[in-house]
């Protein structure tokens, strides 16, 4: 245990010192410096930060748990991201950067009106506190409690151990976000991203080496022969993720998450040029195609080791696998990587939420003459309040029947699809009015809550996303017919940064789409 703690502290300290060194000369008391990293982020830093903001313990724990129980059908959550990132790099990010956006709600004011911007800003803040932050904290606590046996060491109950771990993670994550701003988040993410890949591949390698008696290929073959059905990516209609969902609501969700989600796209807003932003999105797409080696295959390997003994506690499979296959010294290193993944998503969401509140609500409605230093101060205070709320809510997500990752996606649908529908309508359908957008926002919200959480209809919730999207569009068109659009806004280049595209963007984008299709052809037989 001593060696585990030493390796944990060593890697954690390295990330903190590296981030401080990179930021020691930066000015973090300005709006651009604190919220957008000084408009200086490069493609590889953007990709590392986007990846680590996305891949946290809700993936390591939740996705591996789902793969353990359901097999490779859950790969759709990952590989289809590559297609969304291609669309984002080629179509969304050029429009957003041309307008010099700091937040997504800012665009909604340009395109619709001030009320629409405020409503979406409030919805986003609520969604982060109610859904993402508590699940990230709780899944991180599960992993660290399992590795370090916090409850046993301190002679307290496991629930108390989880509570304590949640608080520690929340406090450390808040420090990064509150005192370092976006650039601190991005640099720490890049180092933790490397650690995540190395650590995840070590778990995979040691597992297959052990199963194959020193031969990784033989180990993979044994895992496949033990449960070939786990490797099929085509989910049945009654499965946790039916194949048909790829053509209904899944891609809408992916487009929102990678192209319109403030927490993710804010990294691209901090790019020093359009070319670097496109590189960041497309490099992230490349990484997403390899991520299943870390967050899906280990879950299936867990089935080889443990059978169905943990089906009732599927979210424990990855911590158990780590303890089984990793040497003691590397266990501490990987615990630090897990901690980094938690901190990455946690502090990224805090930073993005602070940006939305400070610039979209405080500056617009509370104190219109606020100085840049005041906005940064309000952003830090917002992060503190949200962190406390998330820490208090984290234990409430325990015991999700289909696993924590599935719960996260179900909850995301409350806000993501309505917001996605009005942003897409705003960008591509000039006749949609502000009144139509607001109607679509509330109708979509009410429809999803009614069908999924109150009536609990048997249709898969991802299909309901697709139905909700079409309903929102119909409502927006109908309302806009009676309340026509009077806003003639058109995106214009404000000359904020270099807008020359990356010359290889379309080539790499086409390659990512082709590889995604080939994965389904290869694993769908």
Tab-separated table of C-alpha atoms in Angstrom, residues 31-32 34-37 39 41 46 49-50 53-54 92-93 96-97 100-108 117 120-128 132 182 185 189 253-270 281 344-360 386 415-416 419-420 423:
chain	number	residue	atom	x	y	z
A	31	UNK	CA	-11.820	37.669	-19.450
A	32	UNK	CA	-9.836	36.164	-22.351
A	34	UNK	CA	-9.180	33.178	-17.581
A	35	UNK	CA	-12.061	31.864	-19.697
A	36	UNK	CA	-10.341	31.192	-23.060
A	37	UNK	CA	-6.723	30.425	-22.170
A	39	UNK	CA	-6.583	32.441	-27.252
A	41	UNK	CA	-4.251	26.813	-27.462
A	46	UNK	CA	-7.096	21.136	-27.492
A	49	UNK	CA	-8.106	18.552	-23.102
A	50	UNK	CA	-11.252	17.633	-25.069
A	53	UNK	CA	-12.893	16.358	-20.416
A	54	UNK	CA	-14.906	13.621	-22.118
A	92	UNK	CA	-19.630	24.228	-36.819
A	93	UNK	CA	-16.319	25.552	-35.513
A	96	UNK	CA	-18.467	29.866	-34.217
A	97	UNK	CA	-14.898	31.205	-34.451
A	100	UNK	CA	-15.644	35.378	-32.002
A	101	UNK	CA	-17.823	33.423	-29.549
A	102	UNK	CA	-16.898	32.858	-25.926
A	103	UNK	CA	-19.983	30.780	-25.089
A	104	UNK	CA	-22.661	28.879	-27.021
A	105	UNK	CA	-25.510	30.847	-25.352
A	106	UNK	CA	-23.831	33.989	-26.733
A	107	UNK	CA	-24.602	32.742	-30.254
A	108	UNK	CA	-28.240	32.190	-29.322
A	117	UNK	CA	-29.660	32.946	-24.391
A	120	UNK	CA	-30.226	27.994	-22.338
A	121	UNK	CA	-27.535	29.281	-19.979
A	122	UNK	CA	-29.706	28.366	-16.984
A	123	UNK	CA	-30.557	24.951	-18.462
A	124	UNK	CA	-26.862	24.210	-18.992
A	125	UNK	CA	-25.913	25.178	-15.453
A	126	UNK	CA	-28.689	23.011	-13.993
A	127	UNK	CA	-27.756	20.073	-16.245
A	128	UNK	CA	-24.123	20.164	-15.104
A	132	UNK	CA	-22.600	15.239	-15.027
A	182	UNK	CA	-9.097	27.284	-18.783
A	185	UNK	CA	-7.364	22.902	-17.047
A	189	UNK	CA	-5.604	17.579	-19.048
A	253	UNK	CA	-26.693	13.659	-29.208
A	254	UNK	CA	-23.153	13.254	-30.565
A	255	UNK	CA	-23.459	16.434	-32.625
A	256	UNK	CA	-24.600	18.331	-29.565
A	257	UNK	CA	-21.905	16.929	-27.299
A	258	UNK	CA	-18.944	17.540	-29.632
A	259	UNK	CA	-20.106	20.628	-31.537
A	260	UNK	CA	-22.372	22.596	-29.170
A	261	UNK	CA	-21.542	21.522	-25.617
A	262	UNK	CA	-19.847	24.472	-23.872
A	263	UNK	CA	-17.641	22.217	-21.736
A	264	UNK	CA	-16.145	20.579	-24.836
A	265	UNK	CA	-16.211	23.268	-27.498
A	266	UNK	CA	-14.753	25.935	-25.171
A	267	UNK	CA	-11.335	24.347	-25.804
A	268	UNK	CA	-11.726	25.083	-29.522
A	269	UNK	CA	-12.901	28.630	-28.712
A	270	UNK	CA	-9.497	29.074	-27.043
A	281	UNK	CA	-11.309	18.334	-33.119
A	344	UNK	CA	-10.284	16.976	-15.750
A	345	UNK	CA	-13.998	16.613	-16.305
A	346	UNK	CA	-14.895	18.176	-12.971
A	347	UNK	CA	-12.758	21.294	-13.330
A	348	UNK	CA	-13.598	21.638	-17.038
A	349	UNK	CA	-17.307	21.711	-16.277
A	350	UNK	CA	-16.763	24.185	-13.449
A	351	UNK	CA	-14.747	26.474	-15.730
A	352	UNK	CA	-17.332	26.308	-18.509
A	353	UNK	CA	-20.219	26.896	-16.122
A	354	UNK	CA	-18.417	29.864	-14.604
A	355	UNK	CA	-17.966	31.242	-18.124
A	356	UNK	CA	-21.664	30.808	-18.945
A	357	UNK	CA	-22.849	32.403	-15.697
A	358	UNK	CA	-20.363	35.284	-15.597
A	359	UNK	CA	-20.700	36.347	-19.224
A	360	UNK	CA	-24.213	35.144	-20.018
A	386	UNK	CA	-21.447	24.621	-7.994
A	415	UNK	CA	-31.416	19.234	-21.770
A	416	UNK	CA	-29.142	18.187	-24.640
A	419	UNK	CA	-30.738	22.781	-26.909
A	420	UNK	CA	-29.274	20.933	-29.923
A	423	UNK	CA	-28.885	25.600	-32.247
